[in-house]
PDB file of C-alpha atoms in Angstrom:
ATOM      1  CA  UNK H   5      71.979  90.765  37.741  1.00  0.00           C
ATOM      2  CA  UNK H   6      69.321  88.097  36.559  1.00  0.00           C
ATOM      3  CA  UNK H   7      66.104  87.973  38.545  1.00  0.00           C
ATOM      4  CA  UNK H   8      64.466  85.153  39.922  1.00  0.00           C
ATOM      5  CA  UNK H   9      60.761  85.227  40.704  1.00  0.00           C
ATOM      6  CA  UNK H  10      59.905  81.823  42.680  1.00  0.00           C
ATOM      7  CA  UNK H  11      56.113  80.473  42.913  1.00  0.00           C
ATOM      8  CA  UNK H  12      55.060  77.865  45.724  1.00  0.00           C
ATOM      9  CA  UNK H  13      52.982  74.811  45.414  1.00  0.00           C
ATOM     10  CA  UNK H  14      49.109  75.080  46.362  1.00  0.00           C
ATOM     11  CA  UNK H  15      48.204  76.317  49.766  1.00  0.00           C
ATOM     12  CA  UNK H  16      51.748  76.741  50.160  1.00  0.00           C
ATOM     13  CA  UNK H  17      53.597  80.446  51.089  1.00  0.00           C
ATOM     14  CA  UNK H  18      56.497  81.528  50.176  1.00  0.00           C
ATOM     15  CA  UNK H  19      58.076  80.621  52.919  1.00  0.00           C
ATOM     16  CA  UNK H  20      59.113  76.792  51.123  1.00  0.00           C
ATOM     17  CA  UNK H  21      62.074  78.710  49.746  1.00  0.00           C
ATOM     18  CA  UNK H  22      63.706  80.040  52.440  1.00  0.00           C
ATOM     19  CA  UNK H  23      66.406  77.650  52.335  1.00  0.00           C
ATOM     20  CA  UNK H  24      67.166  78.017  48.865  1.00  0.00           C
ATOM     21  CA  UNK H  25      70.055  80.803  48.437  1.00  0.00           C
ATOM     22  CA  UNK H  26      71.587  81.438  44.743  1.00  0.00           C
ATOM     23  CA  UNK H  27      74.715  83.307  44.472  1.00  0.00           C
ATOM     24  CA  UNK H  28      73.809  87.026  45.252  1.00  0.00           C
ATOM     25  CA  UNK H  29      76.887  88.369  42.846  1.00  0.00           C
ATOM     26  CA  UNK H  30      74.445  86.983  39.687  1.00  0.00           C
ATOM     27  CA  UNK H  31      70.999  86.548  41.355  1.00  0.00           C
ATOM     28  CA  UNK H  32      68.516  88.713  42.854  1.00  0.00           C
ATOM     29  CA  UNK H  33      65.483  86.646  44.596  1.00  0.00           C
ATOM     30  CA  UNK H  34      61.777  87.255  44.764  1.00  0.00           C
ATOM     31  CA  UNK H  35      59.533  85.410  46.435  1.00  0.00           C
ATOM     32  CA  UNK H  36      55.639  85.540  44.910  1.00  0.00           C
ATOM     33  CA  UNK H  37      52.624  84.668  46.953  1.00  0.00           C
ATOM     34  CA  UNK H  38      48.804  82.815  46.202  1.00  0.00           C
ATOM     35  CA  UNK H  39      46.077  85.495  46.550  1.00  0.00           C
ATOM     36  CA  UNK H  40      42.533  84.674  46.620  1.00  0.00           C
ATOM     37  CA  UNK H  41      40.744  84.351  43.384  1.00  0.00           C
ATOM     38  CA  UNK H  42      38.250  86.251  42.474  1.00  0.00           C
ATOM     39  CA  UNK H  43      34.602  84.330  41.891  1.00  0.00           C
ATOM     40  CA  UNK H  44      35.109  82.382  38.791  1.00  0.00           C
ATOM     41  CA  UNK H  45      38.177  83.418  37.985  1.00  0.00           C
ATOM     42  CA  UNK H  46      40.048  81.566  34.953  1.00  0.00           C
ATOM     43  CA  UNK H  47      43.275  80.531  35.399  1.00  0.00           C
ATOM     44  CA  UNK H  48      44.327  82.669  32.770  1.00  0.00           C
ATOM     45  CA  UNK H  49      43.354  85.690  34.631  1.00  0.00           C
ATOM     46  CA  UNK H  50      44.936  84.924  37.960  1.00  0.00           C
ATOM     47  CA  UNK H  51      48.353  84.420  35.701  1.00  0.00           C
ATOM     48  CA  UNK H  52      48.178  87.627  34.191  1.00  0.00           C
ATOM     49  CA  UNK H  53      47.384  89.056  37.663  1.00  0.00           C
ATOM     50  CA  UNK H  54      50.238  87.610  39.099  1.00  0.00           C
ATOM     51  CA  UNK H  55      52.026  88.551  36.046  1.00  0.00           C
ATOM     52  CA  UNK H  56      51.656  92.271  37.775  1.00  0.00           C
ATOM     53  CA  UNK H  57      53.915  91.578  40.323  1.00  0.00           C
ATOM     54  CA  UNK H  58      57.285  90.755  37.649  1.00  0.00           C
ATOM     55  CA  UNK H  59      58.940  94.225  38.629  1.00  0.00           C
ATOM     56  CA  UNK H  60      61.840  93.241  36.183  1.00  0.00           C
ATOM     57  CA  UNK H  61      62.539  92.357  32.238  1.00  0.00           C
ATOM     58  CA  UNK H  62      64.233  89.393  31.171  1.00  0.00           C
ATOM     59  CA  UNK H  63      63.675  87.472  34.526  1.00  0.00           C
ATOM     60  CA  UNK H  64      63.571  83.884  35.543  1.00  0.00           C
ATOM     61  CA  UNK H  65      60.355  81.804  36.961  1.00  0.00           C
ATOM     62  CA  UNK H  66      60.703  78.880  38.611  1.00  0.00           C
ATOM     63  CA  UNK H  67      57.290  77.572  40.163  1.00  0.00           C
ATOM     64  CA  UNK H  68      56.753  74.472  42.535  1.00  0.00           C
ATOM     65  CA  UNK H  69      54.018  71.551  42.063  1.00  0.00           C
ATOM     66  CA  UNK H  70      50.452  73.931  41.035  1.00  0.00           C
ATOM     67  CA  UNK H  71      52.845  76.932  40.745  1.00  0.00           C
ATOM     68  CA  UNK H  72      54.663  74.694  38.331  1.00  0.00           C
ATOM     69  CA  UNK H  73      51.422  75.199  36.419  1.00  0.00           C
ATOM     70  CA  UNK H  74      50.736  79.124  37.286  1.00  0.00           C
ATOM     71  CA  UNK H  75      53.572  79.835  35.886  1.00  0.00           C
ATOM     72  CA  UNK H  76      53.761  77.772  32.665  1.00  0.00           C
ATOM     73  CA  UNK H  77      50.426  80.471  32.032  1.00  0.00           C
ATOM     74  CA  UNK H  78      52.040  83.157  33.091  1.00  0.00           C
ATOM     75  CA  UNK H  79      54.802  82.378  30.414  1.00  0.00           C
ATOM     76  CA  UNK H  80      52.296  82.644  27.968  1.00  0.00           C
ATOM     77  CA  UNK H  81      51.257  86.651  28.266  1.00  0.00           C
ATOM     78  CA  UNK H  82      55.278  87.700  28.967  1.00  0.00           C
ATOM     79  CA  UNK H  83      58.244  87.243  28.309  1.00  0.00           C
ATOM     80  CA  UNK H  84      60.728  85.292  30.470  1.00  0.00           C
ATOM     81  CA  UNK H  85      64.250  84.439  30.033  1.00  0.00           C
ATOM     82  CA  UNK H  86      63.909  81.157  31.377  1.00  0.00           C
ATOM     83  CA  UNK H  87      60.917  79.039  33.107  1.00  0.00           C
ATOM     84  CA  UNK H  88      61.693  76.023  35.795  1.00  0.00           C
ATOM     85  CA  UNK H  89      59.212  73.692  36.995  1.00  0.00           C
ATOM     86  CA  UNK H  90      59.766  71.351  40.293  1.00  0.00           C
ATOM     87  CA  UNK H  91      57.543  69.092  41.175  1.00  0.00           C
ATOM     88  CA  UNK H  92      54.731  69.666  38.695  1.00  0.00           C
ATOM     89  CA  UNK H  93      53.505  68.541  34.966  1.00  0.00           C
ATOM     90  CA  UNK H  94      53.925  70.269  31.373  1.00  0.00           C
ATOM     91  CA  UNK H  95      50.874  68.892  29.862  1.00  0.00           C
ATOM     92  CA  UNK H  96      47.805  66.995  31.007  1.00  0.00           C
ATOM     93  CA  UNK H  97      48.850  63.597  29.433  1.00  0.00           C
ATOM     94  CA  UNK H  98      51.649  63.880  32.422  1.00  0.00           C
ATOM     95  CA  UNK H  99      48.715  64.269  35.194  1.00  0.00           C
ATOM     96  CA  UNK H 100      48.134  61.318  37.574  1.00  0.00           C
ATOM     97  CA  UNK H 101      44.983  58.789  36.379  1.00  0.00           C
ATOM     98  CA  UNK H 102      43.885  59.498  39.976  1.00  0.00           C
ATOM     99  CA  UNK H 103      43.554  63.204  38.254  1.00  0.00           C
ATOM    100  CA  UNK H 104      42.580  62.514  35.414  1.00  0.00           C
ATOM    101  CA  UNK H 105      39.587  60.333  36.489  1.00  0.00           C
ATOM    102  CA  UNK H 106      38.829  63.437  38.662  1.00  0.00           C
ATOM    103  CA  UNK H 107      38.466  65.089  35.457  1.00  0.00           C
ATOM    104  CA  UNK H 108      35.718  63.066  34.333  1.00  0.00           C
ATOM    105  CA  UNK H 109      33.705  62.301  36.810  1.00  0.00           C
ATOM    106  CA  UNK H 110      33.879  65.305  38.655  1.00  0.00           C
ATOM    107  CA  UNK H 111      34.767  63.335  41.796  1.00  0.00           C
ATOM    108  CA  UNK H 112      37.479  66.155  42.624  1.00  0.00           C
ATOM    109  CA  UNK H 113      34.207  68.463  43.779  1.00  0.00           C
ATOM    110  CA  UNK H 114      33.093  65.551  46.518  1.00  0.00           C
ATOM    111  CA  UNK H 115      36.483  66.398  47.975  1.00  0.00           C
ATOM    112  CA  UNK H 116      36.086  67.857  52.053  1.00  0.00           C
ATOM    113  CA  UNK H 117      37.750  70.744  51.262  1.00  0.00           C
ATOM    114  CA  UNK H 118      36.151  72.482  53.736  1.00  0.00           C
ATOM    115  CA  UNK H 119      38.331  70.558  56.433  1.00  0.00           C
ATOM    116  CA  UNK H 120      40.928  72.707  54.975  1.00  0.00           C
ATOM    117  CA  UNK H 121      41.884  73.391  59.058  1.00  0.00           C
ATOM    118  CA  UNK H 122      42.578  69.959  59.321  1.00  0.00           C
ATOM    119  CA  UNK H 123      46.699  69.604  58.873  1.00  0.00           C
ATOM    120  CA  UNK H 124      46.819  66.312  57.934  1.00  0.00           C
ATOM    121  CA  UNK H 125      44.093  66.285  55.081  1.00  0.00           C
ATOM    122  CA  UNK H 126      45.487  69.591  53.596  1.00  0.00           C
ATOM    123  CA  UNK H 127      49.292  68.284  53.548  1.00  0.00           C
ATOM    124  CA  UNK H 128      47.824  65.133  52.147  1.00  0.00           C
ATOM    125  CA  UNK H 129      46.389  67.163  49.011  1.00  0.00           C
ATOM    126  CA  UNK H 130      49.888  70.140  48.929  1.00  0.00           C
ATOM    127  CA  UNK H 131      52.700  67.576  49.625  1.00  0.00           C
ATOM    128  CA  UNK H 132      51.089  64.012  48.916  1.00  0.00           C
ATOM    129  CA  UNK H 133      51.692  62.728  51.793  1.00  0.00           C
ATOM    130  CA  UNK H 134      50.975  62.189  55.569  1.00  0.00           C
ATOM    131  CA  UNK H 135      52.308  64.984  58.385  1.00  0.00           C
ATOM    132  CA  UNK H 136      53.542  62.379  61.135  1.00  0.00           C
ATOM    133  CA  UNK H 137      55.991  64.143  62.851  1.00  0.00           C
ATOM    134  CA  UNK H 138      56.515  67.155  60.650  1.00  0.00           C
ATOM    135  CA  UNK H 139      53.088  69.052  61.632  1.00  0.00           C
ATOM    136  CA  UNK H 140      54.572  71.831  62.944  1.00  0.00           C
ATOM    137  CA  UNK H 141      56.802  72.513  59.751  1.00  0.00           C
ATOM    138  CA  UNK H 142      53.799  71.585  57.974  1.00  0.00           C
ATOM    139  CA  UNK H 143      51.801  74.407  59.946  1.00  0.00           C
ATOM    140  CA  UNK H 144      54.628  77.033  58.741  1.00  0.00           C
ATOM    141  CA  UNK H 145      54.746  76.385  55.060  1.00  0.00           C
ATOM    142  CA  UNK H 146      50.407  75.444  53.755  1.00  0.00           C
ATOM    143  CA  UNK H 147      49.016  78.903  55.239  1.00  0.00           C
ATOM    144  CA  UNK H 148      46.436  79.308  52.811  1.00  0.00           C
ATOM    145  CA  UNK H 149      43.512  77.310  53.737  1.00  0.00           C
ATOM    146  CA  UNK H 150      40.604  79.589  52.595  1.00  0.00           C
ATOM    147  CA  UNK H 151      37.896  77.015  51.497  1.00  0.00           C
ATOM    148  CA  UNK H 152      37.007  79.114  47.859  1.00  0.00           C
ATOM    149  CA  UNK H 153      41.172  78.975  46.998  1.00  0.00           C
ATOM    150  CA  UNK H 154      41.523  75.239  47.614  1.00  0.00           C
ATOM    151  CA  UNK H 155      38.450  74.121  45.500  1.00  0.00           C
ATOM    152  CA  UNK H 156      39.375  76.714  42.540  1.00  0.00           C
ATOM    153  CA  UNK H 157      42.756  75.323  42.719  1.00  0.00           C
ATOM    154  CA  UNK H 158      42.131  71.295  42.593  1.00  0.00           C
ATOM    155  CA  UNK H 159      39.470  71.914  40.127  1.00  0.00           C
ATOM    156  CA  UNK H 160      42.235  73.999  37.712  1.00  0.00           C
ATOM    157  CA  UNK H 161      44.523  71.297  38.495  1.00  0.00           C
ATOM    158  CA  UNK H 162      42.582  68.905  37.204  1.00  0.00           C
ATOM    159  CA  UNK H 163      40.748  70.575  34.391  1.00  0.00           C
ATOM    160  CA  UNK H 164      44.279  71.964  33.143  1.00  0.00           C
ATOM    161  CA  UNK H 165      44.533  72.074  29.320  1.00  0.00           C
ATOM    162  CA  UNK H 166      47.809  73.971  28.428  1.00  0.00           C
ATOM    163  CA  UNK H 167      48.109  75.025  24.695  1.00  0.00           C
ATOM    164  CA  UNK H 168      51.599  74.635  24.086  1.00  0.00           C
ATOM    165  CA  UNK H 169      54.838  73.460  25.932  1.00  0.00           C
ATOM    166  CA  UNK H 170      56.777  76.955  26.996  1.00  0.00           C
ATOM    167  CA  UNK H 171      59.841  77.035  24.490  1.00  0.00           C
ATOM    168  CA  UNK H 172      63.044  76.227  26.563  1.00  0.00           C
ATOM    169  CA  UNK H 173      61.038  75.055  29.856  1.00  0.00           C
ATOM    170  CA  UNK H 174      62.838  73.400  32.168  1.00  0.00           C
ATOM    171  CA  UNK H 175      61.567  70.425  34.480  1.00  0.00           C
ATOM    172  CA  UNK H 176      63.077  69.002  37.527  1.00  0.00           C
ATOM    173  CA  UNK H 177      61.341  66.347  39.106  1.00  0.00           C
ATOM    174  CA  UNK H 178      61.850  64.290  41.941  1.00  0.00           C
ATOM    175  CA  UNK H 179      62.200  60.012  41.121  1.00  0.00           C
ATOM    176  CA  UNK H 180      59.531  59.525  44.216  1.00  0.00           C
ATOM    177  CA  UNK H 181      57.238  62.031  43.596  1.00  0.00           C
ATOM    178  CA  UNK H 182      53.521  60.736  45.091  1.00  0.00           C
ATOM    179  CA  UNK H 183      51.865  63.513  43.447  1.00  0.00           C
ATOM    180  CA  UNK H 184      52.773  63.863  40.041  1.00  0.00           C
ATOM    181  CA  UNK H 185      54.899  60.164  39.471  1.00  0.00           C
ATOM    182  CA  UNK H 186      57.934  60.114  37.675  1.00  0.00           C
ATOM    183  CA  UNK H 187      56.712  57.725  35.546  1.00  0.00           C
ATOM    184  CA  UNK H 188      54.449  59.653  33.366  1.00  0.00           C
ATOM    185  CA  UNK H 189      56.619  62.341  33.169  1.00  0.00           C
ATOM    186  CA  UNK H 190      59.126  62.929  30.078  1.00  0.00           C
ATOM    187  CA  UNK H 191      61.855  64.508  29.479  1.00  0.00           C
ATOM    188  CA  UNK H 192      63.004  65.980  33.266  1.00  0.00           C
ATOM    189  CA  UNK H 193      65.985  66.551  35.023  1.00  0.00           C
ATOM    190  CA  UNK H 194      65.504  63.634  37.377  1.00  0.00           C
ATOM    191  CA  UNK H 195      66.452  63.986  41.395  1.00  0.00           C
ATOM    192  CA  UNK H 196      67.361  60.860  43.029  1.00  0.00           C
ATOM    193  CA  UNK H 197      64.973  59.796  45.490  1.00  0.00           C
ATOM    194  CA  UNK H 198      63.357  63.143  45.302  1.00  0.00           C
ATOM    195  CA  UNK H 199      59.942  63.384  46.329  1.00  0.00           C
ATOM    196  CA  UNK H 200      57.425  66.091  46.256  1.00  0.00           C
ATOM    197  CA  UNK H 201      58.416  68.083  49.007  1.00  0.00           C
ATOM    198  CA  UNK H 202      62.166  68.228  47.872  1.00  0.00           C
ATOM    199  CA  UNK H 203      62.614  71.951  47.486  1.00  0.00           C
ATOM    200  CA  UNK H 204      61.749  72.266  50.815  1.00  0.00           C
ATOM    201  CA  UNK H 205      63.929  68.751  52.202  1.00  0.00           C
ATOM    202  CA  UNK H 206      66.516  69.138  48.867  1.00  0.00           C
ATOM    203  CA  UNK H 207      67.825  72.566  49.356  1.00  0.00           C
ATOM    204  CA  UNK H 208      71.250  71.650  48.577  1.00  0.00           C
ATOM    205  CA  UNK H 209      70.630  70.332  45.929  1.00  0.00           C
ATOM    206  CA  UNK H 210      68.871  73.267  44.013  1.00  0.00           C
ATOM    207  CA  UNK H 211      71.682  75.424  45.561  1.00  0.00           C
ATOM    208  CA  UNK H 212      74.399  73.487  43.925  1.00  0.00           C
ATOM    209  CA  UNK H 213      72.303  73.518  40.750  1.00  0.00           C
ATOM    210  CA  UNK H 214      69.819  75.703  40.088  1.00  0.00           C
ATOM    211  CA  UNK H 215      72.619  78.398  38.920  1.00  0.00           C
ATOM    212  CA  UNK H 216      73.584  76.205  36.217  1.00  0.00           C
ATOM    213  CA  UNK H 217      70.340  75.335  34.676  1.00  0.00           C
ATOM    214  CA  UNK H 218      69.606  79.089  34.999  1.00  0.00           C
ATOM    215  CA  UNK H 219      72.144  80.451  33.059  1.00  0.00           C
ATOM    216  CA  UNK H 220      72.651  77.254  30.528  1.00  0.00           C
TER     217      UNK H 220
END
């Protein structure tokens, strides 16, 4: 039985997955969820935190969008059979300009986070883009909206230096991303007309082919 721990995007629960099902005769799934940093915590520590919750040797990771990022760290103080990213970035040459002009100037910490309540803004920073008619699935899926967890997370976003590439790391990314584009991203497994949201509007696709990549 191979293990599959499965991290959401920022602000997002667990809850994004719930649609993805792997074969139960080979997989087991686990479902991890954002806690609340502590003040000034590194992103280093909160992996190796979260790193307290892998219950099992040997087991997969697959993290969305931020999680993409969590658990590229987490990689880095255990060992894991196999790491997937969705949605997210392997290095910070792959971040946005918007990001990495964030970086610089600090601009990131102007940011109303503390609207956090307000749907619309807070999908607009998860998912990339607007909530139109999807507020109330919207609602379901970006529970965390504590104020501290938000800024700590855009400013580790931005500010994200990883040492190395994780040996054997897998990316899947979506050809329409609006967070992280496609275009400054190399070597992916590329999703047709994917966008960021896709493991939550793609689930078919990740069923039909996330065993696969797995166990390649």
């Amino acid at each position: 039985m191979i293990h599959v721990y499965f991290m959401p995007g920022m602000a997002a629960n667990s809850s994004i997955f719930k649609h993805i099902a792997l074969p139960e005769n080979k997989f087991a799934q686990h479902l991890l969820e954002w806690f609340i940093p502590e003040k000034n915590m590194s992103l280093e520590a909160y992996a190796k935190k979260m790193n307290e919750n892998i219950c099992h040797e040997n087991a997969v990771l697959i993290g969305v969008s931020f999680g993409g990022m969590l658990v590229q760290e987490m990689a880095r103080f255990k060992s894991f059979r196999k790491v997937v990213i969705i949605s997210s970035v392997k290095n910070a040459s792959e971040l946005p300009n918007r990001m990495i002009f964030a970086k610089y100037t600090k601009v990131h910490r102007l940011l109303p986070t503390g609207l956090v309540n307000n749907m619309e803004l807070l999908a607009k920073y998860a998912f990339g883009e607007s909530v139109n008619k999807r507020l109330a699935l919207y609602k379901e899926y970006l529970s965390i909206r504590d104020k501290y967890y938000i800024d700590w997370s855009i400013d580790k976003i931005v500010n994200w230096k990883p040492v190395e590439v994780i040996p054997g790391l897998v990316h899947i990314q979506g050809e329409k991303d609006a967070v992280f584009p496609i275009d400054k991203i190399k070597d992916c497994i590329k999703v047709k007309s994917g966008t960021h949201t896709m493991i939550i509007h793609r689930a078919k696709w990740f069923n039909e082919h996330l065993p696969t990549i797995i166990l390649e």
